[in-house]
Amino acid sequence: MAKLIDGKAVSARIKEEVRQETAAFMEKYGIQPSLAVVIVGNDPASRVYVNNKKKACELMGFKSIEYALPEDTTQEELIALVKKMNVDPAINGILVQLPVPKHINDMAIIKSINPKKDVDAFHPENVGRIMVGEYKFLPCTPAGAIELLDSTGVDVAGKNCVVIGRSNIVGKPMAMLLLHRNGTVTICHSRTKDLTAITREADILVAAVGKPNFVTGDMVKEGAVVIDVGINRLENGKLCGDVNFAEVEPKASFITPVPGGVGPMTIAMLMRNTLTAAKIQNGIKD
Ligand code: GUN
């Protein structure tokens, strides 16, 4: 029987820390941190995420600014908006909700964001900073997954860590964060040969594949810590992770549920990054 890692509780603790730090920051410096979120088009999942981000900002005491742009917004128009926000001192964090419509190149948008306001940490400058260990922001989902790992008290140093998935948003930065903690890290992907032989060696297994119930019981070592980053919507409307929970839970020592695991952590880390951005832009070190 695995111990459940309670993402809702850890997320609530971090948000409370950020809320209190924000109150103290505003009292001391008279500055209200602000986050601008841009949504292009009508993707219903993106709308839910953006609403949740706005709600969290309000809870933190941040100013929340939303730009809801029509589906036919051009790349040039979107970049023009980002450039305006880049130099607006009243905006500390800029987040363009992904995915953007197909006619817009997401990397061109990410590159147009001022790295100091890039609270997603997707800009190549911030990605490079993570590689060399000199970063101010970490991407929210892998940072949240690491917080959950920390909450177990398990020491990553020397452990076999296997990350399934190599996306720029989760898999690659997750591997780097585990490496920073002295894990021995393997990244697996769709071309990996004999995936099961590799995952069965994992003391810490991170699933970021985007396929429901992809990780089955036979792929997991007895006593492994299993972090499920997947959020998949099934045909019946239910949410389900990348890990087959019923099969894996009896073998794992710790496991994140879906929902209620990594999902709630992403917003908590975004709130932390926004407060950090406000501090950096105002030259405040503490
Ligand atoms: N879409 C899904 N997750 C994210 C995220 O973390 N940041 C942005 N900008 N878009 C997303």
mmCIF file of C-alpha atoms and ligand atoms in Angstrom:
data_model
loop_
_atom_site.group_PDB
_atom_site.id
_atom_site.type_symbol
_atom_site.label_atom_id
_atom_site.label_comp_id
_atom_site.label_asym_id
_atom_site.label_seq_id
_atom_site.Cartn_x
_atom_site.Cartn_y
_atom_site.Cartn_z
ATOM 1 C CA MET A 1 0.000 0.000 0.000
ATOM 2 C CA ALA A 2 1.430 3.325 -1.046
ATOM 3 C CA LYS A 3 1.174 6.534 0.931
ATOM 4 C CA LEU A 4 -0.805 9.108 -1.047
ATOM 5 C CA ILE A 5 0.992 12.384 -1.754
ATOM 6 C CA ASP A 6 -1.606 15.070 -1.114
ATOM 7 C CA GLY A 7 -1.106 17.741 -3.786
ATOM 8 C CA LYS A 8 -4.063 19.768 -2.559
ATOM 9 C CA ALA A 9 -2.593 20.070 0.932
ATOM 10 C CA VAL A 10 0.935 20.918 -0.257
ATOM 11 C CA SER A 11 -0.488 23.418 -2.759
ATOM 12 C CA ALA A 12 -2.606 25.055 -0.037
ATOM 13 C CA ARG A 13 0.465 25.366 2.211
ATOM 14 C CA ILE A 14 2.551 27.008 -0.535
ATOM 15 C CA LYS A 15 -0.255 29.383 -1.521
ATOM 16 C CA GLU A 16 -0.668 30.393 2.121
ATOM 17 C CA GLU A 17 3.094 31.083 2.342
ATOM 18 C CA VAL A 18 2.931 33.192 -0.831
ATOM 19 C CA ARG A 19 -0.184 35.032 0.426
ATOM 20 C CA GLN A 20 1.551 35.942 3.688
ATOM 21 C CA GLU A 21 4.787 36.948 1.939
ATOM 22 C CA THR A 22 2.765 39.076 -0.479
ATOM 23 C CA ALA A 23 0.986 40.870 2.359
ATOM 24 C CA ALA A 24 4.348 41.634 4.008
ATOM 25 C CA PHE A 25 5.854 42.727 0.656
ATOM 26 C CA MET A 26 2.947 45.073 -0.089
ATOM 27 C CA GLU A 27 3.092 46.519 3.431
ATOM 28 C CA LYS A 28 6.849 47.132 3.228
ATOM 29 C CA TYR A 29 7.201 48.386 -0.369
ATOM 30 C CA GLY A 30 3.692 49.488 -1.349
ATOM 31 C CA ILE A 31 3.846 47.340 -4.525
ATOM 32 C CA GLN A 32 1.080 44.940 -5.565
ATOM 33 C CA PRO A 33 2.420 42.013 -7.639
ATOM 34 C CA SER A 34 0.534 41.575 -10.900
ATOM 35 C CA LEU A 35 0.077 38.771 -13.396
ATOM 36 C CA ALA A 36 -1.183 39.228 -16.950
ATOM 37 C CA VAL A 37 -2.682 36.143 -18.575
ATOM 38 C CA VAL A 38 -3.374 36.050 -22.301
ATOM 39 C CA ILE A 39 -5.798 33.548 -23.796
ATOM 40 C CA VAL A 40 -6.290 33.298 -27.556
ATOM 41 C CA GLY A 41 -9.401 31.554 -28.873
ATOM 42 C CA ASN A 42 -12.049 29.479 -27.156
ATOM 43 C CA ASP A 43 -10.402 26.269 -25.956
ATOM 44 C CA PRO A 44 -12.640 25.187 -23.039
ATOM 45 C CA ALA A 45 -9.812 23.535 -21.039
ATOM 46 C CA SER A 46 -7.660 26.674 -21.398
ATOM 47 C CA ARG A 47 -10.593 28.798 -20.218
ATOM 48 C CA VAL A 48 -10.867 26.683 -17.024
ATOM 49 C CA TYR A 49 -7.097 26.955 -16.389
ATOM 50 C CA VAL A 50 -7.129 30.727 -16.937
ATOM 51 C CA ASN A 51 -10.096 31.198 -14.607
ATOM 52 C CA ASN A 52 -8.298 29.162 -11.927
ATOM 53 C CA LYS A 53 -5.171 31.298 -12.327
ATOM 54 C CA LYS A 54 -7.223 34.486 -11.939
ATOM 55 C CA LYS A 55 -8.936 33.136 -8.812
ATOM 56 C CA ALA A 56 -5.580 32.166 -7.278
ATOM 57 C CA CYS A 57 -4.180 35.666 -8.007
ATOM 58 C CA GLU A 58 -7.082 37.221 -6.141
ATOM 59 C CA LEU A 59 -6.499 34.916 -3.167
ATOM 60 C CA MET A 60 -2.810 35.910 -3.081
ATOM 61 C CA GLY A 61 -3.650 39.630 -3.164
ATOM 62 C CA PHE A 62 -2.156 40.019 -6.664
ATOM 63 C CA LYS A 63 -3.551 42.183 -9.406
ATOM 64 C CA SER A 64 -4.830 39.933 -12.162
ATOM 65 C CA ILE A 65 -5.082 41.174 -15.748
ATOM 66 C CA GLU A 66 -6.684 39.116 -18.498
ATOM 67 C CA TYR A 67 -6.467 39.595 -22.241
ATOM 68 C CA ALA A 68 -8.981 37.340 -24.012
ATOM 69 C CA LEU A 69 -8.179 37.583 -27.718
ATOM 70 C CA PRO A 70 -10.204 36.168 -30.617
ATOM 71 C CA GLU A 71 -9.187 32.953 -32.394
ATOM 72 C CA ASP A 72 -8.157 34.888 -35.536
ATOM 73 C CA THR A 73 -5.607 37.083 -33.700
ATOM 74 C CA THR A 74 -2.413 37.187 -35.774
ATOM 75 C CA GLN A 75 1.029 36.285 -34.462
ATOM 76 C CA GLU A 76 2.116 39.902 -35.038
ATOM 77 C CA GLU A 77 -0.810 41.229 -32.989
ATOM 78 C CA LEU A 78 -0.048 38.850 -30.135
ATOM 79 C CA ILE A 79 3.669 39.741 -30.166
ATOM 80 C CA ALA A 80 2.757 43.452 -30.200
ATOM 81 C CA LEU A 81 0.662 42.941 -27.037
ATOM 82 C CA VAL A 82 3.478 40.989 -25.348
ATOM 83 C CA LYS A 83 5.998 43.729 -26.207
ATOM 84 C CA LYS A 84 3.706 46.356 -24.688
ATOM 85 C CA MET A 85 3.438 44.297 -21.492
ATOM 86 C CA ASN A 86 7.218 43.686 -21.459
ATOM 87 C CA VAL A 87 7.842 47.374 -20.748
ATOM 88 C CA ASP A 88 4.763 48.076 -18.615
ATOM 89 C CA PRO A 89 6.005 48.509 -15.013
ATOM 90 C CA ALA A 90 2.508 47.655 -13.721
ATOM 91 C CA ILE A 91 2.855 44.078 -15.060
ATOM 92 C CA ASN A 92 5.266 41.706 -13.284
ATOM 93 C CA GLY A 93 4.360 38.351 -14.813
ATOM 94 C CA ILE A 94 3.275 37.481 -18.358
ATOM 95 C CA LEU A 95 1.693 34.154 -19.207
ATOM 96 C CA VAL A 96 0.371 33.280 -22.653
ATOM 97 C CA GLN A 97 -1.866 30.253 -22.181
ATOM 98 C CA LEU A 98 -0.874 27.349 -24.427
ATOM 99 C CA PRO A 99 -1.853 25.920 -26.810
ATOM 100 C CA VAL A 100 -2.256 28.956 -29.052
ATOM 101 C CA PRO A 101 -4.173 28.532 -32.355
ATOM 102 C CA LYS A 102 -2.263 26.648 -35.060
ATOM 103 C CA HIS A 103 -1.495 29.717 -37.197
ATOM 104 C CA ILE A 104 0.607 31.124 -34.324
ATOM 105 C CA ASN A 105 4.114 29.785 -33.652
ATOM 106 C CA ASP A 106 4.241 29.218 -29.897
ATOM 107 C CA MET A 107 8.045 29.432 -29.739
ATOM 108 C CA ALA A 108 7.973 32.867 -31.427
ATOM 109 C CA ILE A 109 5.564 34.028 -28.713
ATOM 110 C CA ILE A 110 7.616 32.530 -25.882
ATOM 111 C CA LYS A 111 10.779 34.194 -27.244
ATOM 112 C CA SER A 112 9.032 37.583 -27.351
ATOM 113 C CA ILE A 113 8.349 37.567 -23.578
ATOM 114 C CA ASN A 114 10.738 39.552 -21.359
ATOM 115 C CA PRO A 115 12.657 36.756 -19.529
ATOM 116 C CA LYS A 116 12.331 38.671 -16.246
ATOM 117 C CA LYS A 117 8.527 38.473 -16.587
ATOM 118 C CA ASP A 118 8.471 34.895 -17.901
ATOM 119 C CA VAL A 119 6.708 33.231 -14.957
ATOM 120 C CA ASP A 120 6.318 29.993 -16.970
ATOM 121 C CA ALA A 121 10.132 29.817 -17.362
ATOM 122 C CA PHE A 122 9.667 28.747 -20.986
ATOM 123 C CA HIS A 123 11.930 31.421 -22.590
ATOM 124 C CA PRO A 124 15.225 29.951 -23.895
ATOM 125 C CA GLU A 125 17.152 32.281 -21.547
ATOM 126 C CA ASN A 126 15.341 30.830 -18.543
ATOM 127 C CA VAL A 127 15.681 27.276 -19.870
ATOM 128 C CA GLY A 128 19.433 27.874 -20.220
ATOM 129 C CA ARG A 129 19.599 29.287 -16.702
ATOM 130 C CA ILE A 130 18.028 26.088 -15.387
ATOM 131 C CA MET A 131 20.658 24.023 -17.240
ATOM 132 C CA VAL A 132 23.502 25.889 -15.522
ATOM 133 C CA GLY A 133 21.729 26.079 -12.155
ATOM 134 C CA GLU A 134 21.443 29.908 -12.085
ATOM 135 C CA TYR A 135 17.726 30.400 -12.217
ATOM 136 C CA LYS A 136 15.121 32.629 -10.616
ATOM 137 C CA PHE A 137 12.077 30.828 -12.027
ATOM 138 C CA LEU A 138 11.368 27.151 -12.511
ATOM 139 C CA PRO A 139 8.627 25.920 -14.834
ATOM 140 C CA CYS A 140 5.530 25.471 -12.697
ATOM 141 C CA THR A 141 4.601 21.828 -13.285
ATOM 142 C CA PRO A 142 8.044 20.219 -12.778
ATOM 143 C CA ALA A 143 8.711 22.577 -9.851
ATOM 144 C CA GLY A 144 5.423 21.426 -8.329
ATOM 145 C CA ALA A 145 6.321 17.774 -8.877
ATOM 146 C CA ILE A 146 9.654 18.340 -7.091
ATOM 147 C CA GLU A 147 7.848 19.980 -4.156
ATOM 148 C CA LEU A 148 5.665 16.879 -3.872
ATOM 149 C CA LEU A 149 8.739 14.667 -3.945
ATOM 150 C CA ASP A 150 10.270 16.794 -1.166
ATOM 151 C CA SER A 151 7.088 16.443 0.879
ATOM 152 C CA THR A 152 7.711 12.673 1.095
ATOM 153 C CA GLY A 153 11.099 13.192 2.776
ATOM 154 C CA VAL A 154 12.695 10.855 0.194
ATOM 155 C CA ASP A 155 16.250 11.931 -0.688
ATOM 156 C CA VAL A 156 16.804 11.979 -4.463
ATOM 157 C CA ALA A 157 20.623 11.796 -4.249
ATOM 158 C CA GLY A 158 21.971 8.613 -5.796
ATOM 159 C CA LYS A 159 18.512 7.287 -6.700
ATOM 160 C CA ASN A 160 17.598 5.917 -10.111
ATOM 161 C CA CYS A 161 15.159 8.462 -11.492
ATOM 162 C CA VAL A 162 13.239 7.704 -14.673
ATOM 163 C CA VAL A 163 11.226 10.371 -16.468
ATOM 164 C CA ILE A 164 8.846 9.177 -19.180
ATOM 165 C CA GLY A 165 8.286 12.043 -21.617
ATOM 166 C CA ARG A 166 10.654 14.617 -23.093
ATOM 167 C CA SER A 167 8.523 17.732 -23.556
ATOM 168 C CA ASN A 168 10.075 21.164 -23.115
ATOM 169 C CA ILE A 169 7.390 21.996 -20.547
ATOM 170 C CA VAL A 170 7.686 18.948 -18.275
ATOM 171 C CA GLY A 171 9.967 16.028 -19.212
ATOM 172 C CA LYS A 172 13.214 17.864 -19.987
ATOM 173 C CA PRO A 173 13.107 20.367 -17.071
ATOM 174 C CA MET A 174 11.942 17.622 -14.687
ATOM 175 C CA ALA A 175 15.010 15.549 -15.587
ATOM 176 C CA MET A 176 17.238 18.569 -14.976
ATOM 177 C CA LEU A 177 15.703 19.269 -11.558
ATOM 178 C CA LEU A 178 16.232 15.641 -10.516
ATOM 179 C CA LEU A 179 19.829 15.900 -11.741
ATOM 180 C CA HIS A 180 20.305 19.056 -9.640
ATOM 181 C CA ARG A 181 19.328 16.891 -6.667
ATOM 182 C CA ASN A 182 21.989 14.358 -7.599
ATOM 183 C CA GLY A 183 19.637 11.725 -8.969
ATOM 184 C CA THR A 184 20.851 9.353 -11.692
ATOM 185 C CA VAL A 185 18.414 10.340 -14.390
ATOM 186 C CA THR A 186 17.115 8.527 -17.465
ATOM 187 C CA ILE A 187 14.707 10.184 -19.891
ATOM 188 C CA CYS A 188 12.476 7.781 -21.827
ATOM 189 C CA HIS A 189 10.252 8.587 -24.801
ATOM 190 C CA SER A 190 8.274 7.066 -27.646
ATOM 191 C CA ARG A 191 11.428 5.679 -29.331
ATOM 192 C CA THR A 192 12.850 4.107 -26.165
ATOM 193 C CA LYS A 193 13.531 0.381 -26.546
ATOM 194 C CA ASP A 194 12.242 -1.939 -23.791
ATOM 195 C CA LEU A 195 10.753 0.831 -21.687
ATOM 196 C CA THR A 196 9.586 -1.610 -19.021
ATOM 197 C CA ALA A 197 13.145 -2.860 -18.371
ATOM 198 C CA ILE A 198 14.156 0.760 -17.653
ATOM 199 C CA THR A 199 11.155 1.833 -15.595
ATOM 200 C CA ARG A 200 11.438 -1.294 -13.416
ATOM 201 C CA GLU A 201 14.829 0.015 -12.236
ATOM 202 C CA ALA A 202 13.362 3.351 -11.146
ATOM 203 C CA ASP A 203 13.406 4.318 -7.471
ATOM 204 C CA ILE A 204 11.628 7.497 -8.552
ATOM 205 C CA LEU A 205 9.355 7.283 -11.582
ATOM 206 C CA VAL A 206 7.853 10.385 -13.188
ATOM 207 C CA ALA A 207 5.175 9.884 -15.832
ATOM 208 C CA ALA A 208 4.657 12.804 -18.217
ATOM 209 C CA VAL A 209 3.449 11.059 -21.346
ATOM 210 C CA GLY A 210 -0.091 12.340 -21.863
ATOM 211 C CA LYS A 211 -1.596 8.866 -22.303
ATOM 212 C CA PRO A 212 -4.204 7.584 -19.850
ATOM 213 C CA ASN A 213 -3.142 4.602 -17.691
ATOM 214 C CA PHE A 214 0.112 4.224 -19.674
ATOM 215 C CA VAL A 215 2.213 3.052 -16.707
ATOM 216 C CA THR A 216 1.031 -0.374 -15.623
ATOM 217 C CA GLY A 217 1.873 -2.397 -12.532
ATOM 218 C CA ASP A 218 4.504 -4.565 -14.249
ATOM 219 C CA MET A 219 6.503 -1.422 -15.159
ATOM 220 C CA VAL A 220 7.066 -0.390 -11.547
ATOM 221 C CA LYS A 221 9.602 -1.561 -8.985
ATOM 222 C CA GLU A 222 8.374 -2.518 -5.510
ATOM 223 C CA GLY A 223 8.734 0.524 -3.216
ATOM 224 C CA ALA A 224 9.156 3.115 -5.998
ATOM 225 C CA VAL A 225 8.001 6.722 -5.584
ATOM 226 C CA VAL A 226 5.599 7.417 -8.445
ATOM 227 C CA ILE A 227 4.806 10.952 -9.600
ATOM 228 C CA ASP A 228 2.009 11.161 -12.153
ATOM 229 C CA VAL A 229 2.052 14.408 -14.150
ATOM 230 C CA GLY A 230 -0.653 13.294 -16.595
ATOM 231 C CA ILE A 231 -4.047 14.945 -16.715
ATOM 232 C CA ASN A 232 -6.122 13.096 -19.305
ATOM 233 C CA ARG A 233 -9.835 13.546 -19.834
ATOM 234 C CA LEU A 234 -11.593 10.239 -20.557
ATOM 235 C CA GLU A 235 -14.662 9.906 -22.784
ATOM 236 C CA ASN A 236 -16.866 9.648 -19.700
ATOM 237 C CA GLY A 237 -15.590 13.080 -18.641
ATOM 238 C CA LYS A 238 -13.477 11.751 -15.752
ATOM 239 C CA LEU A 239 -9.875 12.837 -15.207
ATOM 240 C CA CYS A 240 -7.214 10.173 -15.258
ATOM 241 C CA GLY A 241 -3.432 10.205 -14.960
ATOM 242 C CA ASP A 242 -0.695 8.557 -17.027
ATOM 243 C CA VAL A 243 -0.388 5.906 -14.315
ATOM 244 C CA ASN A 244 -2.781 3.005 -13.874
ATOM 245 C CA PHE A 245 -3.417 3.829 -10.249
ATOM 246 C CA ALA A 246 -5.192 0.571 -9.302
ATOM 247 C CA GLU A 247 -2.244 -1.523 -10.517
ATOM 248 C CA VAL A 248 0.632 0.701 -9.422
ATOM 249 C CA GLU A 249 -0.557 1.892 -6.014
ATOM 250 C CA PRO A 250 -0.076 -1.495 -4.279
ATOM 251 C CA LYS A 251 3.595 -1.600 -5.386
ATOM 252 C CA ALA A 252 4.615 2.027 -4.813
ATOM 253 C CA SER A 253 5.854 3.488 -1.518
ATOM 254 C CA PHE A 254 4.431 6.923 -2.391
ATOM 255 C CA ILE A 255 2.151 7.917 -5.255
ATOM 256 C CA THR A 256 0.397 11.082 -6.454
ATOM 257 C CA PRO A 257 -3.315 10.711 -7.233
ATOM 258 C CA VAL A 258 -5.032 12.275 -10.267
ATOM 259 C CA PRO A 259 -6.836 14.525 -9.605
ATOM 260 C CA GLY A 260 -5.348 16.008 -6.436
ATOM 261 C CA GLY A 261 -1.644 15.374 -7.079
ATOM 262 C CA VAL A 262 0.603 17.430 -9.360
ATOM 263 C CA GLY A 263 -2.361 19.361 -10.867
ATOM 264 C CA PRO A 264 -3.005 21.709 -7.912
ATOM 265 C CA MET A 265 0.737 22.353 -7.555
ATOM 266 C CA THR A 266 1.132 24.107 -10.916
ATOM 267 C CA ILE A 267 -0.881 27.153 -9.869
ATOM 268 C CA ALA A 268 0.836 27.357 -6.477
ATOM 269 C CA MET A 269 4.230 27.506 -8.224
ATOM 270 C CA LEU A 270 2.916 30.124 -10.666
ATOM 271 C CA MET A 271 1.903 32.277 -7.713
ATOM 272 C CA ARG A 272 5.369 31.893 -6.202
ATOM 273 C CA ASN A 273 7.014 32.818 -9.537
ATOM 274 C CA THR A 274 4.819 35.916 -9.856
ATOM 275 C CA LEU A 275 5.838 37.175 -6.417
ATOM 276 C CA THR A 276 9.494 36.453 -7.295
ATOM 277 C CA ALA A 277 9.075 38.413 -10.556
ATOM 278 C CA ALA A 278 7.671 41.415 -8.663
ATOM 279 C CA LYS A 279 10.657 41.323 -6.307
ATOM 280 C CA ILE A 280 13.241 41.000 -9.113
ATOM 281 C CA GLN A 281 11.737 43.843 -11.139
ATOM 282 C CA ASN A 282 11.821 46.107 -8.109
ATOM 283 C CA GLY A 283 15.394 45.173 -7.180
ATOM 284 C CA ILE A 284 14.355 43.481 -3.931
ATOM 285 C CA LYS A 285 16.497 40.514 -2.882
ATOM 286 C CA ASP A 286 14.609 39.008 0.125
HETATM 287 N N1 GUN B 1 -1.040 25.152 -20.913
HETATM 288 C C1 GUN B 1 -1.012 24.046 -20.141
HETATM 289 N N2 GUN B 1 -0.121 24.200 -19.121
HETATM 290 C C2 GUN B 1 0.422 25.429 -19.278
HETATM 291 C C3 GUN B 1 1.390 26.153 -18.548
HETATM 292 O O1 GUN B 1 1.969 25.714 -17.536
HETATM 293 N N3 GUN B 1 1.684 27.411 -19.028
HETATM 294 C C4 GUN B 1 1.095 27.923 -20.130
HETATM 295 N N4 GUN B 1 1.449 29.140 -20.511
HETATM 296 N N5 GUN B 1 0.188 27.258 -20.830
HETATM 297 C C5 GUN B 1 -0.144 26.025 -20.404
#
